[in-house]
Coordinates of C-alpha atoms and ligand atoms in Angstrom, one line a residue:
M1 CA 0.0 -16.0 38.5
T2 CA -2.2 -19.3 39.1
F3 CA -4.0 -19.7 42.2
A4 CA -7.0 -21.9 43.2
V5 CA -10.3 -21.6 45.0
H6 CA -12.0 -24.3 46.7
G7 CA -15.8 -24.6 46.9
L8 CA -18.5 -27.3 46.7
P9 CA -18.9 -29.6 43.9
V10 CA -22.4 -29.2 42.2
A11 CA -22.2 -30.4 38.7
R12 CA -19.6 -32.6 37.2
G13 CA -17.1 -32.2 34.6
I14 CA -14.4 -29.7 33.6
A15 CA -14.7 -26.1 32.1
I16 CA -12.1 -24.0 30.8
G17 CA -13.0 -20.4 29.5
R18 CA -12.7 -16.9 30.2
A19 CA -14.4 -15.5 33.2
V20 CA -17.8 -13.6 32.7
L21 CA -18.3 -11.8 36.3
V22 CA -21.6 -11.1 37.3
V23 CA -21.2 -8.6 40.2
S24 CA -24.0 -7.9 42.7
S25 CA -25.2 -4.4 43.2
R26 CA -27.4 -2.7 45.9
I27 CA -30.0 -2.3 43.0
D28 CA -31.6 -5.3 41.3
V29 CA -29.9 -5.6 38.1
A30 CA -31.0 -7.8 35.1
H31 CA -28.0 -9.9 33.2
Y32 CA -29.0 -10.7 29.8
F33 CA -27.3 -11.1 26.4
I34 CA -28.5 -8.6 23.9
K35 CA -28.5 -9.3 20.1
P36 CA -25.6 -7.7 18.0
E37 CA -28.3 -5.4 16.3
E38 CA -29.2 -4.3 19.8
I39 CA -26.0 -2.9 20.3
E40 CA -26.5 0.9 19.2
T41 CA -29.8 0.8 21.2
E42 CA -28.2 -0.5 24.3
I43 CA -25.5 2.2 24.0
D44 CA -28.0 4.8 23.7
R45 CA -29.7 3.8 26.7
V46 CA -26.7 4.6 28.7
R47 CA -26.2 7.8 26.9
T48 CA -29.6 8.8 27.4
A49 CA -29.1 8.0 31.0
R50 CA -25.9 9.9 31.5
N51 CA -27.4 13.1 29.9
A52 CA -30.3 12.9 32.1
V53 CA -28.1 12.4 35.6
A54 CA -25.9 15.1 34.0
D55 CA -28.6 17.4 34.2
E56 CA -29.9 16.3 37.3
L57 CA -26.6 17.2 38.9
T58 CA -26.3 20.3 37.1
K59 CA -29.3 21.3 38.8
L60 CA -28.6 20.2 42.1
Q61 CA -25.5 22.4 41.5
A62 CA -27.2 25.4 40.5
S63 CA -29.6 25.1 43.7
V64 CA -26.5 24.9 45.9
A65 CA -25.1 27.8 44.5
Q66 CA -27.9 29.9 45.2
M67 CA -28.2 28.8 49.0
G68 CA -25.2 30.8 49.8
P69 CA -22.0 29.5 51.7
N70 CA -23.7 29.7 54.9
D71 CA -26.5 27.1 54.4
T72 CA -24.5 24.6 52.8
P73 CA -21.4 23.4 53.1
H74 CA -18.7 24.0 50.5
E75 CA -17.7 20.3 50.4
L76 CA -21.4 19.6 48.8
S77 CA -20.6 21.5 45.6
A78 CA -17.2 19.8 45.3
L79 CA -18.8 16.5 45.7
L80 CA -21.4 17.3 43.2
E81 CA -18.3 18.3 41.0
V82 CA -16.5 15.1 41.5
H83 CA -19.9 13.3 40.5
Q84 CA -20.3 15.0 37.4
M85 CA -16.6 14.4 36.7
L86 CA -16.9 10.6 37.6
L87 CA -20.1 10.7 35.3
Q88 CA -18.1 11.7 32.2
D89 CA -15.0 9.9 33.2
E90 CA -14.0 7.9 29.7
V91 CA -12.7 4.8 31.8
L92 CA -16.6 4.5 32.7
T93 CA -18.2 5.2 29.5
G94 CA -15.4 3.5 27.3
G95 CA -15.6 0.1 29.7
V96 CA -19.3 0.2 29.5
K97 CA -19.3 0.4 25.8
H98 CA -16.7 -2.4 25.4
W99 CA -19.0 -4.7 27.4
I100 CA -21.8 -4.0 25.5
T101 CA -20.1 -4.2 22.0
E102 CA -17.7 -7.2 22.7
R103 CA -19.5 -9.2 24.8
L104 CA -23.0 -8.4 24.4
Y105 CA -24.1 -7.5 27.6
N106 CA -27.1 -5.5 28.4
A107 CA -26.4 -1.9 29.4
E108 CA -27.3 -2.5 33.3
W109 CA -24.7 -5.4 33.6
A110 CA -22.2 -3.6 31.5
L111 CA -22.5 -0.8 33.9
T112 CA -21.9 -3.0 37.1
T113 CA -19.1 -4.9 35.4
Q114 CA -17.2 -1.8 34.6
L115 CA -17.9 -0.2 38.1
E116 CA -16.4 -3.3 39.5
I117 CA -13.4 -3.2 37.5
I118 CA -12.8 0.6 38.7
A119 CA -13.9 0.1 42.3
R120 CA -11.1 -2.4 42.5
Q121 CA -8.7 0.1 41.2
F122 CA -9.9 2.5 43.7
D123 CA -9.3 -0.3 46.5
E124 CA -5.9 -0.6 45.8
M125 CA -5.1 3.1 45.8
E126 CA -2.4 4.3 48.4
D127 CA -4.0 7.7 49.0
E128 CA -7.2 7.4 51.2
Y129 CA -9.0 10.3 49.7
L130 CA -8.8 8.9 46.3
R131 CA -9.7 5.4 47.7
E132 CA -12.9 7.1 49.4
R133 CA -13.9 8.3 45.9
K134 CA -15.4 4.6 45.2
A135 CA -18.6 5.6 47.1
D136 CA -18.9 8.5 44.8
L137 CA -18.7 6.3 41.8
E138 CA -21.2 3.8 43.1
Q139 CA -23.5 6.4 43.6
V140 CA -23.3 7.7 40.5
V141 CA -23.8 4.4 38.9
E142 CA -26.6 3.7 41.1
R143 CA -28.0 7.0 39.5
L144 CA -27.7 5.8 36.2
L145 CA -29.1 2.5 36.9
H146 CA -32.3 4.2 38.5
R147 CA -32.5 6.4 35.3
M148 CA -32.5 3.0 32.9
K149 CA -35.0 1.2 34.4
G150 CA -38.0 0.9 32.6
T151 CA -36.2 1.7 29.5
A152 CA -35.1 -2.0 28.8
A153 CA -35.8 -3.8 25.9
V154 CA -37.8 -7.0 26.5
L155 CA -36.1 -9.3 28.7
A156 CA -35.1 -12.1 26.7
P157 CA -32.3 -14.3 27.0
S158 CA -30.4 -15.0 23.9
P159 CA -27.3 -16.7 23.7
P160 CA -24.2 -14.4 22.9
R161 CA -22.3 -14.6 20.1
R162 CA -19.5 -16.9 21.1
K163 CA -16.6 -14.8 19.9
R164 CA -12.9 -14.1 20.8
A165 CA -12.9 -11.9 24.0
T166 CA -10.7 -8.9 23.9
S167 CA -9.5 -8.0 26.8
Q168 CA -9.5 -4.1 27.7
D169 CA -7.2 -4.2 30.6
D170 CA -4.0 -3.0 30.0
D171 CA -2.6 -5.1 33.0
N172 CA -4.4 -8.2 31.8
D173 CA -1.4 -10.3 30.8
N174 CA -3.4 -13.4 30.1
D175 CA -2.8 -14.7 26.4
D176 CA -5.3 -16.8 24.9
P177 CA -4.0 -20.3 26.1
T178 CA -6.0 -22.1 23.6
A179 CA -4.8 -19.8 21.0
G180 CA -5.5 -21.4 17.6
D181 CA -8.3 -20.3 15.5
G182 CA -9.2 -17.9 18.3
I183 CA -12.9 -17.6 17.1
D184 CA -14.9 -19.7 19.8
V185 CA -14.0 -18.9 23.2
P186 CA -15.8 -20.6 25.9
L187 CA -17.2 -18.4 28.8
V188 CA -17.5 -19.4 32.5
L189 CA -19.7 -17.4 34.8
I190 CA -18.5 -16.1 38.2
A191 CA -21.0 -14.4 40.5
H192 CA -21.2 -13.8 44.3
D193 CA -24.8 -15.3 44.1
L194 CA -27.4 -16.0 41.5
S195 CA -30.9 -15.9 42.0
P196 CA -33.0 -18.8 40.3
A197 CA -34.5 -16.3 38.3
D198 CA -30.8 -15.2 36.8
M199 CA -30.1 -18.9 36.6
L200 CA -33.2 -19.1 34.2
Q201 CA -31.9 -16.1 32.3
F202 CA -28.6 -17.9 32.0
K203 CA -29.9 -21.4 31.2
K204 CA -30.3 -21.0 27.4
S205 CA -26.8 -19.2 27.2
V206 CA -23.6 -21.0 26.0
F207 CA -21.6 -20.8 29.5
A208 CA -19.3 -23.5 29.8
G209 CA -19.6 -23.6 33.6
F210 CA -20.0 -21.5 36.6
V211 CA -19.0 -20.5 40.0
T212 CA -20.8 -18.9 42.9
D213 CA -19.5 -17.7 46.3
V214 CA -22.3 -19.0 48.1
G215 CA -24.5 -21.8 48.2
G216 CA -24.8 -25.1 49.3
R217 CA -24.9 -28.6 47.4
T218 CA -28.8 -28.7 47.3
S219 CA -29.3 -24.8 46.9
H220 CA -31.8 -23.9 44.2
T221 CA -29.0 -22.4 42.5
A222 CA -27.2 -25.6 42.3
I223 CA -29.8 -27.5 41.5
V224 CA -30.6 -25.5 38.4
A225 CA -26.9 -25.4 37.4
R226 CA -27.1 -29.2 37.5
S227 CA -30.2 -28.9 35.2
M228 CA -27.9 -26.8 32.7
D229 CA -25.5 -30.0 32.6
I230 CA -22.4 -27.7 33.0
P231 CA -19.1 -28.1 35.6
A232 CA -20.4 -25.7 38.2
V233 CA -18.9 -25.0 41.9
V234 CA -20.8 -23.2 44.7
G235 CA -19.8 -22.1 47.9
A236 CA -16.2 -20.9 46.8
R237 CA -16.9 -18.0 49.0
T238 CA -14.4 -15.1 47.6
A239 CA -14.1 -16.4 44.0
S240 CA -16.0 -13.3 42.6
Q241 CA -13.4 -11.0 44.4
L242 CA -10.6 -12.9 43.3
V243 CA -11.3 -13.5 39.7
R244 CA -11.2 -10.7 37.2
Q245 CA -13.3 -10.2 34.0
D246 CA -11.7 -12.1 31.3
D247 CA -9.3 -13.9 33.3
W248 CA -8.8 -17.4 32.1
V249 CA -10.3 -20.1 34.7
I250 CA -10.7 -23.8 34.9
I251 CA -13.4 -25.1 36.8
D252 CA -13.1 -28.7 38.2
G253 CA -16.7 -29.6 38.9
D254 CA -15.8 -32.9 40.3
A255 CA -13.7 -31.8 42.8
G256 CA -15.1 -28.4 43.6
V257 CA -12.1 -26.3 42.5
V258 CA -11.5 -23.3 40.5
I259 CA -8.2 -22.7 38.9
V260 CA -7.6 -19.2 37.8
D261 CA -5.1 -18.2 35.2
P262 CA -3.7 -21.8 34.6
S263 CA -0.2 -22.5 33.5
P264 CA 0.0 -24.3 30.2
I265 CA 1.0 -27.5 32.0
I266 CA -2.2 -27.5 34.4
L267 CA -4.2 -26.7 31.3
A268 CA -2.9 -29.6 29.4
E269 CA -3.8 -32.1 32.4
Y270 CA -7.5 -30.5 32.5
G271 CA -7.9 -30.4 28.8
F272 CA -7.2 -34.4 29.3
K273 CA -9.5 -34.6 31.9
Q274 CA -12.0 -33.0 30.0
R275 CA -11.7 -35.3 26.8
Q276 CA -11.9 -38.4 29.3
G277 CA -15.1 -37.1 30.4
D278 CA -16.6 -36.4 26.9
L279 CA -15.3 -39.8 25.9
E280 CA -17.6 -41.1 29.0
R281 CA -20.6 -39.6 28.2
G282 CA -20.5 -41.0 24.5
R283 CA -20.0 -44.3 26.1
L284 CA -23.1 -43.7 28.3
A285 CA -25.1 -42.1 25.4
R286 CA -25.4 -45.7 23.9
L287 CA -27.8 -46.5 27.1
R288 CA -30.2 -44.2 26.0
H289 CA -32.8 -46.6 24.5
K290 CA -32.1 -49.5 26.8
P291 CA -34.9 -50.1 29.4
A292 CA -33.8 -49.6 33.2
V293 CA -34.2 -53.3 34.2
T294 CA -31.8 -54.8 37.2
L295 CA -29.9 -58.1 36.6
D296 CA -32.8 -59.6 38.5
G297 CA -35.2 -58.4 36.1
Q298 CA -37.0 -55.7 38.3
R299 CA -37.9 -52.8 36.1
V300 CA -37.0 -49.4 37.6
E301 CA -38.6 -46.0 36.5
L302 CA -36.2 -43.2 35.7
L303 CA -38.2 -40.0 35.6
A304 CA -36.9 -36.2 34.9
N305 CA -37.1 -33.3 37.3
I306 CA -37.7 -30.2 35.0
E307 CA -37.9 -26.4 35.6
M308 CA -39.7 -25.3 32.1
P309 CA -42.0 -27.0 30.0
E310 CA -39.0 -26.8 27.4
D311 CA -37.0 -29.0 29.4
T312 CA -39.3 -31.7 28.4
V313 CA -37.1 -32.0 25.0
G314 CA -33.9 -33.0 27.0
A315 CA -36.1 -35.2 29.2
V316 CA -36.9 -37.3 26.3
K317 CA -33.7 -37.1 24.8
A318 CA -32.2 -38.5 28.1
G319 CA -34.5 -41.4 27.8
A320 CA -36.6 -40.1 30.8
V321 CA -40.2 -42.4 31.0
G322 CA -41.9 -39.3 32.4
V323 CA -41.8 -36.2 34.4
G324 CA -41.2 -36.9 38.3
L325 CA -41.1 -33.1 39.5
F326 CA -41.9 -30.0 37.4
R327 CA -40.8 -27.5 39.8
S328 CA -43.7 -25.1 38.8
E329 CA -42.6 -22.1 40.5
F330 CA -40.0 -21.4 37.9
L331 CA -42.9 -20.3 35.9
F332 CA -43.7 -17.6 38.5
M333 CA -40.0 -16.2 39.2
G334 CA -38.2 -13.5 37.6
R335 CA -40.9 -12.1 36.0
E336 CA -40.9 -8.3 35.0
S337 CA -43.1 -6.0 37.9
T338 CA -44.6 -3.2 36.6
T339 CA -45.6 -2.1 40.5
R340 CA -44.2 -3.5 43.6
Q341 CA -46.5 -6.4 43.1
T342 CA -44.8 -9.1 41.0
R343 CA -47.3 -10.1 38.0
L344 CA -48.1 -13.7 38.1
P345 CA -48.7 -15.8 35.4
D346 CA -52.5 -16.1 35.1
E347 CA -54.7 -19.3 34.5
E348 CA -54.6 -19.4 30.9
E349 CA -50.8 -18.7 30.7
Q350 CA -50.1 -21.6 33.1
Y351 CA -52.7 -23.9 31.3
Q352 CA -50.5 -23.3 28.2
A353 CA -47.4 -24.3 30.0
Y354 CA -48.6 -27.2 31.8
K355 CA -50.2 -28.3 28.5
R356 CA -46.9 -27.9 26.3
A357 CA -45.1 -29.8 29.4
V358 CA -47.6 -32.6 28.9
E359 CA -47.0 -32.8 25.0
G360 CA -43.7 -32.5 25.3
M361 CA -43.8 -35.7 27.0
Q362 CA -45.4 -37.7 24.4
G363 CA -48.0 -39.5 26.3
M364 CA -45.7 -40.3 29.2
P365 CA -46.9 -39.1 32.8
V366 CA -46.0 -35.5 34.2
T367 CA -46.1 -34.8 37.8
I368 CA -46.5 -31.2 38.4
R369 CA -45.9 -29.9 41.9
T370 CA -47.7 -26.7 42.9
I371 CA -45.8 -23.5 43.8
D372 CA -43.0 -23.9 46.1
V373 CA -41.6 -20.5 46.2
G374 CA -40.1 -18.9 49.8
A375 CA -36.8 -19.9 51.4
D376 CA -34.1 -19.3 48.8
K377 CA -36.7 -19.1 45.9
P378 CA -37.9 -15.7 46.2
L379 CA -40.3 -14.6 43.8
D380 CA -38.6 -11.3 42.4
G381 CA -35.4 -12.7 42.4
K382 CA -34.2 -10.7 45.0
S383 CA -32.6 -11.9 48.1
A384 CA -34.7 -9.5 50.0
N385 CA -36.9 -12.2 51.3
K386 CA -34.1 -13.4 53.6
Q387 CA -34.1 -9.9 55.5
E388 CA -37.8 -9.8 55.7
H389 CA -38.1 -12.6 57.2
L390 CA -36.1 -14.3 60.0
N391 CA -35.8 -17.6 58.8
P392 CA -37.3 -18.1 55.5
A393 CA -36.7 -21.8 55.4
L394 CA -39.0 -22.1 58.4
G395 CA -41.3 -19.5 57.2
L396 CA -44.1 -18.9 54.6
R397 CA -43.1 -21.4 51.8
A398 CA -44.6 -23.9 49.4
I399 CA -48.0 -25.2 50.4
R400 CA -48.2 -22.6 53.3
W401 CA -47.7 -20.0 50.8
S402 CA -50.5 -21.2 48.6
L403 CA -52.9 -21.7 51.4
A404 CA -52.2 -18.1 52.4
D405 CA -53.4 -17.2 49.0
P406 CA -56.2 -19.2 48.0
A407 CA -57.1 -17.2 44.8
M408 CA -53.5 -17.6 43.7
F409 CA -53.4 -21.4 44.6
L410 CA -57.2 -21.7 42.8
T411 CA -55.9 -20.4 39.9
Q412 CA -52.9 -22.7 39.5
L413 CA -55.0 -26.0 40.2
R414 CA -57.7 -25.2 37.7
A415 CA -54.9 -24.4 35.1
I416 CA -53.3 -28.0 36.1
L417 CA -56.5 -29.6 36.0
R418 CA -57.5 -28.4 32.5
A419 CA -54.1 -29.4 31.2
A420 CA -54.8 -33.1 32.5
A421 CA -57.2 -33.2 29.9
H422 CA -54.5 -33.4 27.6
G423 CA -52.5 -36.3 29.2
E424 CA -51.7 -38.2 32.2
I425 CA -50.8 -35.4 34.9
H426 CA -50.2 -36.2 38.5
L427 CA -50.6 -33.4 41.2
L428 CA -47.9 -33.2 43.8
I429 CA -48.1 -31.1 47.0
P430 CA -45.0 -29.5 48.5
M431 CA -44.1 -29.2 52.3
L432 CA -47.2 -31.0 54.0
A433 CA -46.8 -31.6 57.6
H434 CA -50.3 -31.0 59.2
A435 CA -53.3 -32.7 58.8
S436 CA -55.3 -29.5 58.6
E437 CA -53.1 -28.4 55.7
I438 CA -54.1 -31.7 53.8
R439 CA -57.7 -31.0 54.5
Q440 CA -57.6 -27.5 53.3
T441 CA -55.4 -28.5 50.3
L442 CA -57.7 -31.3 49.0
S443 CA -60.9 -29.3 49.9
L444 CA -59.2 -26.5 47.5
I445 CA -58.9 -29.2 44.8
D446 CA -62.6 -30.2 45.2
F447 CA -63.3 -26.3 44.9
A448 CA -61.4 -25.8 41.8
R449 CA -63.2 -28.6 40.1
T450 CA -66.4 -27.2 40.9
E451 CA -65.3 -23.8 39.7
L452 CA -64.6 -25.5 36.4
D453 CA -67.7 -27.5 36.3
N454 CA -69.6 -24.3 36.9
R455 CA -67.7 -22.6 33.9
G456 CA -68.5 -25.6 31.8
A457 CA -64.6 -26.0 31.3
V458 CA -63.1 -29.2 30.2
Y459 CA -60.6 -30.8 32.7
G460 CA -59.0 -34.1 33.3
Q461 CA -58.6 -36.5 36.4
V462 CA -55.3 -36.3 38.3
K463 CA -53.6 -38.6 40.5
L464 CA -52.8 -36.9 43.8
G465 CA -49.5 -37.1 45.6
A466 CA -47.7 -35.4 48.5
M467 CA -44.0 -34.8 49.1
I468 CA -42.4 -36.1 52.2
E469 CA -39.8 -33.3 52.8
I470 CA -40.3 -32.7 56.3
P471 CA -39.7 -35.1 59.2
A472 CA -43.0 -34.5 60.8
A473 CA -44.6 -35.9 57.6
A474 CA -42.2 -39.0 57.1
L475 CA -43.3 -39.8 60.8
T476 CA -47.1 -39.9 60.0
L477 CA -47.2 -41.5 56.8
R478 CA -50.5 -43.3 57.7
I479 CA -52.3 -39.9 57.7
F480 CA -50.6 -39.1 54.3
L481 CA -51.6 -42.3 52.6
K482 CA -55.3 -42.3 53.6
H483 CA -55.6 -39.2 51.4
F484 CA -52.9 -39.5 48.4
D485 CA -52.2 -41.8 45.7
F486 CA -48.7 -41.5 45.9
L487 CA -45.7 -40.0 47.7
S488 CA -42.4 -38.4 46.8
I489 CA -39.6 -38.0 48.8
G490 CA -37.8 -34.8 48.7
T491 CA -34.6 -35.6 50.2
N492 CA -33.3 -32.0 49.8
D493 CA -35.6 -30.6 52.5
L494 CA -35.7 -33.8 54.3
I495 CA -32.0 -33.7 54.8
Q496 CA -32.3 -29.9 55.8
Y497 CA -35.1 -30.2 58.2
T498 CA -33.7 -33.5 59.9
L499 CA -30.3 -32.1 60.5
A500 CA -31.4 -28.6 60.9
I501 CA -28.8 -27.5 58.2
D502 CA -29.7 -24.6 55.9
R503 CA -29.2 -26.5 52.6
A504 CA -28.2 -22.8 51.0
D505 CA -25.5 -22.1 53.7
E506 CA -22.0 -22.9 52.6
S507 CA -20.8 -22.4 56.2
V508 CA -22.7 -25.4 57.3
A509 CA -22.4 -27.5 53.8
H510 CA -20.2 -30.0 55.5
L511 CA -22.9 -30.9 58.1
Y512 CA -25.5 -31.4 55.2
D513 CA -25.2 -35.4 55.1
P514 CA -27.5 -37.3 52.9
A515 CA -25.9 -40.6 54.4
H516 CA -26.9 -39.6 58.2
P517 CA -28.5 -42.5 59.8
A518 CA -31.5 -40.2 60.7
V519 CA -32.1 -39.2 56.8
L520 CA -31.7 -42.7 55.7
R521 CA -34.3 -44.4 58.4
L522 CA -36.7 -41.6 57.3
V523 CA -36.4 -42.4 53.6
A524 CA -36.4 -46.2 54.2
D525 CA -39.4 -46.2 56.3
T526 CA -41.4 -44.1 53.9
I527 CA -40.4 -46.5 50.8
A528 CA -41.3 -49.4 53.2
E529 CA -44.7 -48.1 54.1
C530 CA -45.9 -46.9 50.7
R531 CA -44.8 -50.7 49.3
R532 CA -46.8 -52.2 52.2
Q533 CA -49.9 -50.4 51.2
G534 CA -49.3 -50.9 47.4
K535 CA -49.1 -46.8 46.9
G536 CA -46.5 -45.5 44.5
V537 CA -43.3 -43.8 46.0
A538 CA -40.5 -42.2 44.4
V539 CA -37.6 -40.0 45.5
C540 CA -37.1 -36.7 43.5
G541 CA -34.5 -34.9 45.6
E542 CA -30.9 -34.8 44.4
M543 CA -30.1 -38.2 46.2
A544 CA -32.2 -39.8 43.3
G545 CA -29.5 -38.6 40.6
D546 CA -26.5 -39.4 42.7
V547 CA -25.1 -42.6 41.7
A548 CA -23.6 -43.2 45.2
F549 CA -26.9 -43.8 46.5
T550 CA -28.7 -45.9 43.7
R551 CA -27.8 -49.3 45.0
L552 CA -29.0 -48.4 48.4
L553 CA -32.3 -47.0 47.3
L554 CA -32.8 -50.0 45.0
G555 CA -31.9 -52.3 48.2
L556 CA -34.4 -50.4 50.2
G557 CA -37.2 -51.1 47.7
L558 CA -37.3 -48.1 45.5
R559 CA -38.2 -48.4 42.2
S560 CA -39.1 -44.7 41.3
F561 CA -36.3 -42.3 40.7
S562 CA -36.7 -38.8 39.7
M563 CA -33.7 -36.5 38.8
H564 CA -32.3 -34.2 36.3
P565 CA -32.2 -35.6 32.7
S566 CA -28.4 -35.1 32.5
R567 CA -28.1 -37.8 35.9
I568 CA -30.4 -40.3 34.1
L569 CA -28.0 -42.1 32.0
A570 CA -25.5 -42.6 34.8
V571 CA -28.1 -43.8 37.1
K572 CA -29.4 -46.3 34.5
Q573 CA -25.8 -47.8 34.2
E574 CA -26.1 -48.4 37.9
V575 CA -29.4 -50.0 37.7
L576 CA -28.2 -52.2 34.9
R577 CA -25.4 -53.4 37.2
A578 CA -27.5 -54.1 40.1
D579 CA -29.1 -57.2 41.5
T580 CA -31.9 -56.2 43.9
G581 CA -32.2 -59.6 45.6
K582 CA -28.2 -59.4 46.8
L583 CA -28.9 -55.4 47.6
E584 CA -31.7 -56.0 50.3
A585 CA -29.8 -57.7 52.9
W586 CA -26.9 -55.2 52.3
A587 CA -29.2 -52.2 52.5
K588 CA -30.5 -53.5 55.8
S589 CA -27.0 -53.6 57.2
V590 CA -26.3 -49.9 56.1
L591 CA -29.0 -48.7 57.7
E592 CA -28.3 -50.2 61.0
S593 CA -24.9 -49.3 60.7
D594 CA -23.6 -46.2 62.8
D595 CA -21.6 -44.8 59.9
P596 CA -23.5 -45.6 56.9
A597 CA -21.2 -43.7 54.4
A598 CA -18.5 -46.2 55.3
A599 CA -21.1 -49.1 55.3
M600 CA -21.8 -48.1 51.8
A601 CA -18.3 -47.6 50.4
G602 CA -17.1 -50.8 52.5
Ligands
PEP1 C1 -36.5 -31.7 47.7 O1 -36.8 -30.8 48.7 O2 -35.9 -32.8 47.8 C2 -37.1 -31.4 46.5 C3 -37.2 -32.3 45.3 O3 -37.8 -30.0 46.3 P1 -36.9 -28.6 46.2 O4 -35.4 -29.0 45.7 O5 -37.4 -28.0 44.9 O6 -37.1 -28.0 47.3
MG2 MG1 -38.2 -29.4 48.6

């Protein structure tokens, strides 16, 4: 039966494909695709874990038997018996094997996927006793997952073979609606939430689109989705509960709608929309080599936001004239940890990564932002941060985190300074608000230089920039401009902190308003003050890549926009059509309006 789920549109376009469900489990589970030649090893990992858990349960049963009936309740041995049965259950073991063999899921992902399928069947049972066995199954699977810890092969995302998905659900009546040769079936990802680390795992995969239950328009999951340039919907609330593995799904990334089990008529309509989108992309591709100059001859700098050095390939391809924001924290996230302490990249590893980014940009400047972890970007990929800190968005995040751990910060600074010997690097500091933070940061940068001098290491000069993403910073520009060569406006956080709206919380997403007069005022003043003092200014938040704001920002005097490479051509099209002379007065009237969104549209 066809039904629709509504969420927030975050990355444009239409995707049609089979659902791949990533379910959350109480244990942190890695999700990645294995290579076909690794199928046997992966099945073996499950088998070994199952044998170990079976032994564990047998030993427990034996000790319970020894205790005698007065020491232990009869239910305990019955329960252990149930766990043994569930462990050996063919639906569980056969299902896991299916996901590993047919979909190339790693063992842990296959287990949690199959757990979810069986759990839903338990939920539907009439008999209360049987319904409650779901908790036992969860415990058994958790035991298995614990046993499998540390036995995974190197966590490397390899793209799955795009093969015809064979549904194992007997009740799954979805015939392949795109039936034809049936060899390549697009896959779409459905999850309750995806950590930024998970997103990076999936970045190199071939998903045609994705949907999450949680998240706001500028949550980091949404941002990475945008960088993948695939249709995506976040904040779809119950999508991961309503969609089943292998369901056919349409993701409308323009409208924020997810259509499940579509009828042939709906499929035909969306197939048409998809082709229209492809044609539009083809048209935009012709602008790739055209310089971004307005009708009145103003040259506009269109820069790329990247997460990994390898993203420079896409940036150059899209016609970026530099990197305006390298979110360096992605080098630090989702790394395997041997102890509770996550292993951080050392100076050499970071230096190599920054050098790769510089080389990738072939002589164009690269702006590297120092680490910005915390809030919705926890280092270890878990959302535990949310529970550990009362209000992570207001907590130990970004530069605050760096200043709290000077050794880690100095390591990063040294690596960046060394990479600057290979090309033009701009060093960008996130989340500054206080003059004392500026002073500490600058003295640590000096200290990093001294350390390199003492070592006789080669390093280069960098331009220094600060992000303006806290209203306090936007209101004290004078202090910032005394110390920095340029400013970069992080509108994602500036909106969050100006309006007191958690950017990752879908329940207040309707109030997250980039066109709020207060936000526009802070943006406009920052641009104007930098221009007045002859300092560089860019916008690197999502607003820079949103064509609805291009004319306004041009009218306010902005000439440097940094965005995901996938947005560059669409923004360039707007730039080519704009006349900044005419836009200035109009931008002023928008700024003075009580309802700027309406004024912009009018
Ligand atoms: C911003 O806040 O606008 C920004 C660019 O930084 P991030 O999205 O990484 O917080
Ligand atoms: Mg920010």
